[in-house]
PDB file of C-alpha atoms and ligand atoms in Angstrom:
ATOM      1  CA  MET O  23     104.718 129.551 179.474  1.00  0.00           C
ATOM      2  CA  LYS O  24     103.289 132.978 178.817  1.00  0.00           C
ATOM      3  CA  LEU O  25     104.783 136.327 180.111  1.00  0.00           C
ATOM      4  CA  TYR O  26     102.861 139.203 180.848  1.00  0.00           C
ATOM      5  CA  TYR O  27     104.806 142.291 180.546  1.00  0.00           C
ATOM      6  CA  CYS O  28     104.822 145.985 180.128  1.00  0.00           C
ATOM      7  CA  PRO O  29     107.310 147.509 177.638  1.00  0.00           C
ATOM      8  CA  GLY O  30     110.283 148.811 179.502  1.00  0.00           C
ATOM      9  CA  ALA O  31     108.969 147.749 182.980  1.00  0.00           C
ATOM     10  CA  CYS O  32     110.704 145.363 185.488  1.00  0.00           C
ATOM     11  CA  SER O  33     109.008 142.470 183.507  1.00  0.00           C
ATOM     12  CA  LEU O  34     111.824 143.329 180.500  1.00  0.00           C
ATOM     13  CA  ALA O  35     114.243 141.083 182.991  1.00  0.00           C
ATOM     14  CA  GLY O  36     112.268 137.780 182.530  1.00  0.00           C
ATOM     15  CA  HIS O  37     111.388 138.674 178.875  1.00  0.00           C
ATOM     16  CA  ILE O  38     115.126 138.889 178.330  1.00  0.00           C
ATOM     17  CA  ALA O  39     115.958 135.526 179.891  1.00  0.00           C
ATOM     18  CA  LEU O  40     113.269 133.951 178.049  1.00  0.00           C
ATOM     19  CA  HIS O  41     114.789 135.272 174.660  1.00  0.00           C
ATOM     20  CA  GLU O  42     118.209 134.387 176.026  1.00  0.00           C
ATOM     21  CA  ALA O  43     117.023 130.712 176.912  1.00  0.00           C
ATOM     22  CA  GLY O  44     116.051 130.250 173.008  1.00  0.00           C
ATOM     23  CA  MET O  45     113.120 128.029 174.046  1.00  0.00           C
ATOM     24  CA  PRO O  46     109.301 128.543 172.887  1.00  0.00           C
ATOM     25  CA  PHE O  47     107.303 131.017 175.024  1.00  0.00           C
ATOM     26  CA  GLU O  48     104.222 133.193 174.796  1.00  0.00           C
ATOM     27  CA  SER O  49     103.792 136.962 175.717  1.00  0.00           C
ATOM     28  CA  GLU O  50     101.393 139.498 176.063  1.00  0.00           C
ATOM     29  CA  SER O  51     101.834 143.161 176.982  1.00  0.00           C
ATOM     30  CA  VAL O  52      99.815 144.943 179.337  1.00  0.00           C
ATOM     31  CA  ASP O  53      98.485 148.606 179.583  1.00  0.00           C
ATOM     32  CA  LEU O  54      99.379 149.353 183.324  1.00  0.00           C
ATOM     33  CA  LYS O  55      96.911 152.410 183.105  1.00  0.00           C
ATOM     34  CA  THR O  56      93.837 150.798 181.879  1.00  0.00           C
ATOM     35  CA  LYS O  57      94.864 147.342 183.118  1.00  0.00           C
ATOM     36  CA  GLN O  58      93.915 145.763 179.704  1.00  0.00           C
ATOM     37  CA  THR O  59      96.206 143.225 177.878  1.00  0.00           C
ATOM     38  CA  ALA O  60      97.036 143.414 174.146  1.00  0.00           C
ATOM     39  CA  THR O  61      94.033 140.982 173.439  1.00  0.00           C
ATOM     40  CA  GLY O  62      91.733 143.097 175.602  1.00  0.00           C
ATOM     41  CA  THR O  63      91.592 140.685 178.421  1.00  0.00           C
ATOM     42  CA  ASP O  64      91.127 142.464 182.047  1.00  0.00           C
ATOM     43  CA  PHE O  65      94.716 142.178 183.305  1.00  0.00           C
ATOM     44  CA  ASN O  66      93.119 142.248 187.049  1.00  0.00           C
ATOM     45  CA  SER O  67      91.185 138.999 186.194  1.00  0.00           C
ATOM     46  CA  VAL O  68      94.892 137.412 185.253  1.00  0.00           C
ATOM     47  CA  THR O  69      96.155 138.591 188.724  1.00  0.00           C
ATOM     48  CA  VAL O  70      94.383 140.967 191.301  1.00  0.00           C
ATOM     49  CA  LYS O  71      97.750 142.361 191.996  1.00  0.00           C
ATOM     50  CA  GLY O  72      97.414 144.360 188.722  1.00  0.00           C
ATOM     51  CA  TYR O  73     101.115 144.635 188.152  1.00  0.00           C
ATOM     52  CA  VAL O  74     103.892 142.879 186.090  1.00  0.00           C
ATOM     53  CA  PRO O  75     105.476 140.571 185.692  1.00  0.00           C
ATOM     54  CA  ALA O  76     103.212 137.629 185.651  1.00  0.00           C
ATOM     55  CA  LEU O  77     104.352 134.384 184.415  1.00  0.00           C
ATOM     56  CA  GLN O  78     101.589 131.677 183.626  1.00  0.00           C
ATOM     57  CA  LEU O  79     102.844 128.337 183.671  1.00  0.00           C
ATOM     58  CA  ASP O  80     101.796 125.700 181.134  1.00  0.00           C
ATOM     59  CA  ASP O  81      99.945 123.951 183.966  1.00  0.00           C
ATOM     60  CA  GLY O  82      97.695 127.144 184.567  1.00  0.00           C
ATOM     61  CA  GLN O  83      99.748 128.355 187.708  1.00  0.00           C
ATOM     62  CA  LEU O  84     100.783 132.085 187.963  1.00  0.00           C
ATOM     63  CA  VAL O  85     103.990 133.153 189.471  1.00  0.00           C
ATOM     64  CA  THR O  86     104.098 136.835 190.172  1.00  0.00           C
ATOM     65  CA  GLU O  87     106.881 139.114 191.839  1.00  0.00           C
ATOM     66  CA  ASN O  88     110.200 139.729 189.874  1.00  0.00           C
ATOM     67  CA  ILE O  89     112.319 137.586 192.363  1.00  0.00           C
ATOM     68  CA  ALA O  90     110.127 134.696 192.191  1.00  0.00           C
ATOM     69  CA  VAL O  91     109.681 134.775 188.459  1.00  0.00           C
ATOM     70  CA  LEU O  92     113.499 135.226 187.829  1.00  0.00           C
ATOM     71  CA  ASP O  93     114.311 132.389 190.375  1.00  0.00           C
ATOM     72  CA  TYR O  94     111.892 130.282 188.575  1.00  0.00           C
ATOM     73  CA  LEU O  95     113.502 131.015 185.151  1.00  0.00           C
ATOM     74  CA  ALA O  96     116.862 130.454 186.699  1.00  0.00           C
ATOM     75  CA  SER O  97     115.733 126.995 187.741  1.00  0.00           C
ATOM     76  CA  LEU O  98     114.418 126.128 184.562  1.00  0.00           C
ATOM     77  CA  TYR O  99     117.527 127.418 182.707  1.00  0.00           C
ATOM     78  CA  PRO O 100     120.529 126.882 185.118  1.00  0.00           C
ATOM     79  CA  GLN O 101     122.731 128.937 182.730  1.00  0.00           C
ATOM     80  CA  PHE O 102     121.269 131.796 184.264  1.00  0.00           C
ATOM     81  CA  ALA O 103     121.486 130.698 188.004  1.00  0.00           C
ATOM     82  CA  PHE O 104     124.640 130.840 190.423  1.00  0.00           C
ATOM     83  CA  ASP O 105     127.322 128.122 190.949  1.00  0.00           C
ATOM     84  CA  GLY O 106     128.568 126.732 194.295  1.00  0.00           C
ATOM     85  CA  PRO O 107     127.138 125.437 197.658  1.00  0.00           C
ATOM     86  CA  LEU O 108     125.533 128.698 198.410  1.00  0.00           C
ATOM     87  CA  ALA O 109     124.224 129.220 194.951  1.00  0.00           C
ATOM     88  CA  ARG O 110     120.269 129.481 195.345  1.00  0.00           C
ATOM     89  CA  THR O 111     121.236 131.786 198.480  1.00  0.00           C
ATOM     90  CA  ARG O 112     123.543 133.985 196.422  1.00  0.00           C
ATOM     91  CA  LEU O 113     121.023 134.255 193.455  1.00  0.00           C
ATOM     92  CA  LEU O 114     118.236 135.324 196.054  1.00  0.00           C
ATOM     93  CA  GLU O 115     120.579 137.640 197.718  1.00  0.00           C
ATOM     94  CA  GLN O 116     121.315 139.492 194.458  1.00  0.00           C
ATOM     95  CA  LEU O 117     117.908 139.490 193.233  1.00  0.00           C
ATOM     96  CA  ALA O 118     116.596 140.923 196.531  1.00  0.00           C
ATOM     97  CA  TYR O 119     119.210 143.689 196.680  1.00  0.00           C
ATOM     98  CA  ILE O 120     118.150 144.710 193.002  1.00  0.00           C
ATOM     99  CA  SER O 121     114.721 144.619 193.893  1.00  0.00           C
ATOM    100  CA  THR O 122     114.335 146.214 197.251  1.00  0.00           C
ATOM    101  CA  GLU O 123     117.734 148.440 196.949  1.00  0.00           C
ATOM    102  CA  ILE O 124     117.627 149.576 193.415  1.00  0.00           C
ATOM    103  CA  HIS O 125     114.320 148.962 191.683  1.00  0.00           C
ATOM    104  CA  LYS O 126     112.243 150.440 194.293  1.00  0.00           C
ATOM    105  CA  SER O 127     114.285 153.262 194.825  1.00  0.00           C
ATOM    106  CA  PHE O 128     113.130 154.716 191.489  1.00  0.00           C
ATOM    107  CA  LYS O 129     109.817 155.175 192.845  1.00  0.00           C
ATOM    108  CA  PRO O 130     110.167 159.069 192.977  1.00  0.00           C
ATOM    109  CA  PHE O 131     110.761 159.251 189.377  1.00  0.00           C
ATOM    110  CA  TRP O 132     107.457 157.505 188.271  1.00  0.00           C
ATOM    111  CA  HIS O 133     105.555 160.106 190.365  1.00  0.00           C
ATOM    112  CA  ASP O 134     104.941 163.431 190.726  1.00  0.00           C
ATOM    113  CA  SER O 135     107.672 164.064 193.296  1.00  0.00           C
ATOM    114  CA  HIS O 136     109.545 166.944 194.162  1.00  0.00           C
ATOM    115  CA  GLU O 137     113.184 167.504 192.526  1.00  0.00           C
ATOM    116  CA  ASP O 138     114.872 167.133 195.807  1.00  0.00           C
ATOM    117  CA  GLN O 139     113.265 163.660 196.329  1.00  0.00           C
ATOM    118  CA  LYS O 140     114.601 162.711 192.888  1.00  0.00           C
ATOM    119  CA  ALA O 141     117.946 163.954 193.863  1.00  0.00           C
ATOM    120  CA  THR O 142     118.038 161.945 197.062  1.00  0.00           C
ATOM    121  CA  ALA O 143     116.726 158.979 195.151  1.00  0.00           C
ATOM    122  CA  SER O 144     119.258 159.507 192.449  1.00  0.00           C
ATOM    123  CA  ALA O 145     122.263 159.594 194.871  1.00  0.00           C
ATOM    124  CA  TYR O 146     121.048 156.504 196.790  1.00  0.00           C
ATOM    125  CA  ILE O 147     120.446 154.465 193.420  1.00  0.00           C
ATOM    126  CA  THR O 148     124.205 155.417 192.361  1.00  0.00           C
ATOM    127  CA  ARG O 149     125.338 154.451 195.975  1.00  0.00           C
ATOM    128  CA  ARG O 150     123.712 151.084 195.512  1.00  0.00           C
ATOM    129  CA  LEU O 151     124.754 150.374 192.160  1.00  0.00           C
ATOM    130  CA  GLN O 152     128.300 151.133 193.328  1.00  0.00           C
ATOM    131  CA  TYR O 153     128.222 148.249 195.470  1.00  0.00           C
ATOM    132  CA  LEU O 154     127.396 145.946 192.497  1.00  0.00           C
ATOM    133  CA  ALA O 155     130.237 147.622 190.690  1.00  0.00           C
ATOM    134  CA  ASP O 156     132.744 146.918 193.530  1.00  0.00           C
ATOM    135  CA  THR O 157     131.673 143.227 193.762  1.00  0.00           C
ATOM    136  CA  ILE O 158     131.385 142.207 190.089  1.00  0.00           C
ATOM    137  CA  LYS O 159     133.123 138.953 188.991  1.00  0.00           C
ATOM    138  CA  GLY O 160     133.856 139.448 185.498  1.00  0.00           C
ATOM    139  CA  ASP O 161     132.257 140.745 182.346  1.00  0.00           C
ATOM    140  CA  PHE O 162     128.974 140.439 184.308  1.00  0.00           C
ATOM    141  CA  LEU O 163     127.754 140.261 187.834  1.00  0.00           C
ATOM    142  CA  ARG O 164     128.422 136.303 188.391  1.00  0.00           C
ATOM    143  CA  GLY O 165     131.239 136.014 185.964  1.00  0.00           C
ATOM    144  CA  ASP O 166     131.855 135.860 182.179  1.00  0.00           C
ATOM    145  CA  GLN O 167     128.133 134.816 181.248  1.00  0.00           C
ATOM    146  CA  PRO O 168     125.087 136.754 182.221  1.00  0.00           C
ATOM    147  CA  GLY O 169     122.296 135.455 184.238  1.00  0.00           C
ATOM    148  CA  VAL O 170     118.993 136.755 185.478  1.00  0.00           C
ATOM    149  CA  THR O 171     120.446 139.210 188.040  1.00  0.00           C
ATOM    150  CA  ASP O 172     122.350 140.958 185.131  1.00  0.00           C
ATOM    151  CA  PHE O 173     119.132 140.905 183.162  1.00  0.00           C
ATOM    152  CA  TYR O 174     117.246 142.634 186.283  1.00  0.00           C
ATOM    153  CA  LEU O 175     120.018 145.165 186.636  1.00  0.00           C
ATOM    154  CA  PHE O 176     119.857 145.807 182.930  1.00  0.00           C
ATOM    155  CA  VAL O 177     116.407 147.066 183.467  1.00  0.00           C
ATOM    156  CA  THR O 178     117.398 149.632 186.260  1.00  0.00           C
ATOM    157  CA  LEU O 179     120.397 150.817 184.073  1.00  0.00           C
ATOM    158  CA  LEU O 180     117.767 151.615 181.349  1.00  0.00           C
ATOM    159  CA  TRP O 181     115.870 153.654 183.916  1.00  0.00           C
ATOM    160  CA  ALA O 182     118.855 155.308 185.112  1.00  0.00           C
ATOM    161  CA  LYS O 183     119.887 156.436 181.846  1.00  0.00           C
ATOM    162  CA  ARG O 184     116.318 157.709 181.100  1.00  0.00           C
ATOM    163  CA  PHE O 185     116.256 159.632 184.456  1.00  0.00           C
ATOM    164  CA  GLY O 186     119.921 160.977 184.530  1.00  0.00           C
ATOM    165  CA  VAL O 187     120.908 158.671 187.531  1.00  0.00           C
ATOM    166  CA  SER O 188     124.651 158.404 187.432  1.00  0.00           C
ATOM    167  CA  VAL O 189     125.913 154.946 186.912  1.00  0.00           C
ATOM    168  CA  PRO O 190     129.481 153.710 187.815  1.00  0.00           C
ATOM    169  CA  ALA O 191     131.666 153.006 184.910  1.00  0.00           C
ATOM    170  CA  PRO O 192     131.862 149.091 185.413  1.00  0.00           C
ATOM    171  CA  LEU O 193     127.963 148.790 185.193  1.00  0.00           C
ATOM    172  CA  ASP O 194     127.826 150.768 182.178  1.00  0.00           C
ATOM    173  CA  ALA O 195     130.382 148.319 180.542  1.00  0.00           C
ATOM    174  CA  VAL O 196     127.620 145.620 181.532  1.00  0.00           C
ATOM    175  CA  TYR O 197     125.077 147.660 180.059  1.00  0.00           C
ATOM    176  CA  GLU O 198     127.057 147.879 176.747  1.00  0.00           C
ATOM    177  CA  ARG O 199     127.764 144.302 176.653  1.00  0.00           C
ATOM    178  CA  LEU O 200     124.106 143.155 177.247  1.00  0.00           C
ATOM    179  CA  THR O 201     122.664 145.682 174.515  1.00  0.00           C
ATOM    180  CA  ALA O 202     125.102 144.155 172.334  1.00  0.00           C
ATOM    181  CA  ARG O 203     123.481 140.648 172.666  1.00  0.00           C
ATOM    182  CA  PRO O 204     121.202 139.424 169.825  1.00  0.00           C
ATOM    183  CA  ALA O 205     118.783 138.205 172.394  1.00  0.00           C
ATOM    184  CA  VAL O 206     118.498 141.424 174.358  1.00  0.00           C
ATOM    185  CA  GLN O 207     118.011 143.422 170.986  1.00  0.00           C
ATOM    186  CA  ALA O 208     115.302 140.939 170.301  1.00  0.00           C
ATOM    187  CA  THR O 209     113.491 141.570 173.325  1.00  0.00           C
ATOM    188  CA  LEU O 210     113.949 145.451 173.138  1.00  0.00           C
ATOM    189  CA  LYS O 211     112.438 145.150 169.710  1.00  0.00           C
ATOM    190  CA  ALA O 212     109.540 142.818 170.754  1.00  0.00           C
ATOM    191  CA  GLU O 213     108.876 145.609 173.392  1.00  0.00           C
ATOM    192  CA  GLY O 214     109.018 148.300 170.851  1.00  0.00           C
ATOM    193  CA  LEU O 215     112.207 149.941 172.660  1.00  0.00           C
ATOM    194  CA  ALA O 216     114.871 149.264 170.032  1.00  0.00           C
TER     195      ALA O 216
HETATM  196  N1  GSH Z   7     106.547 143.664 193.947  1.00  0.00           N
HETATM  197  C1  GSH Z   7     106.313 143.475 192.679  1.00  0.00           C
HETATM  198  C2  GSH Z   7     106.325 145.012 191.940  1.00  0.00           C
HETATM  199  C3  GSH Z   7     106.296 144.871 190.403  1.00  0.00           C
HETATM  200  C4  GSH Z   7     106.331 146.290 189.886  1.00  0.00           C
HETATM  201  O1  GSH Z   7     106.655 147.260 190.504  1.00  0.00           O
HETATM  202  N2  GSH Z   7     105.901 146.415 188.505  1.00  0.00           N
HETATM  203  C5  GSH Z   7     105.388 147.632 187.980  1.00  0.00           C
HETATM  204  C6  GSH Z   7     106.390 147.748 186.841  1.00  0.00           C
HETATM  205  S1  GSH Z   7     108.095 147.952 187.031  1.00  0.00           S
HETATM  206  C7  GSH Z   7     103.987 147.822 187.673  1.00  0.00           C
HETATM  207  O2  GSH Z   7     103.483 146.729 187.116  1.00  0.00           O
HETATM  208  N3  GSH Z   7     103.431 148.828 188.033  1.00  0.00           N
HETATM  209  C8  GSH Z   7     101.960 149.117 187.921  1.00  0.00           C
HETATM  210  C9  GSH Z   7     101.011 148.925 189.115  1.00  0.00           C
HETATM  211  O3  GSH Z   7     101.592 148.743 190.147  1.00  0.00           O
HETATM  212  O4  GSH Z   7      99.830 149.235 188.948  1.00  0.00           O
HETATM  213  C10 GSH Z   7     107.429 142.628 192.058  1.00  0.00           C
HETATM  214  O5  GSH Z   7     108.628 143.110 192.606  1.00  0.00           O
HETATM  215  O6  GSH Z   7     107.517 142.047 191.090  1.00  0.00           O
END
C-alpha cells in the first residue's frame, strides 16, 4: 500500500492512520504546484484528479477522496472505526461532516481571498467545530481512543491554528492529546512538519 501525500495537506489524516496502525506501508510526497512526485513521476499519471490523498493498493487499484481513503483504512484497521449497529453510517457521517463542512470551508485561506471572506469562513469553521466539541464522546471524538475522524479533525485543527481560526477548548484538548502521540509525531516528522 502506498500513500501519495503533500506535507500538511488533508492527506496527513491517512498518513497518521497508517503510522498509528504500525503496519508496513510506502509513501511518496507530491508537489501540488508542479504535480511531480518526489521520485519525479507525473502525479497526473497516477490520478487525473491531480490532488491528494491517493492510496495505491497492493493490487494496483487507486483509492482517492479523503472520505473513501479513511473509510478504507478504518475497514482495514477496525480500531479506527466506530462501534455499534450504525457504526459504518456514523463513521461516514462524521467523515462527511469534517470534509464538507470544515475542510472545504478553509478554501478562502488557500487562495487570494478578501479579508471579509476569510472572516466569514473563520466564523463558520468555528461554529462547525463547536458542534464536534458539543458531541464529543470522551478524550477523542468517538471515545477514549482516536480513530480516523480524529486524524482528519487534527488536520483541520492544524490549519485553524495556522490561520488564526478560533478552536473550541475541548477540541484544543483533542489536538494536544493527538500531538502527544508517538505515531502523530512520527508522521509530522515524516512530512517535515515536526
Ligand atoms: N475531493 C478531495 C479534495 C482533496 C483536496 O482538497 N486536496 C488538496 C490538498 S488538502 C489538494 O491536493 N489540492 C491540490 C489541487 O487540487 O490541485 C478529497 O476530499 O479528498
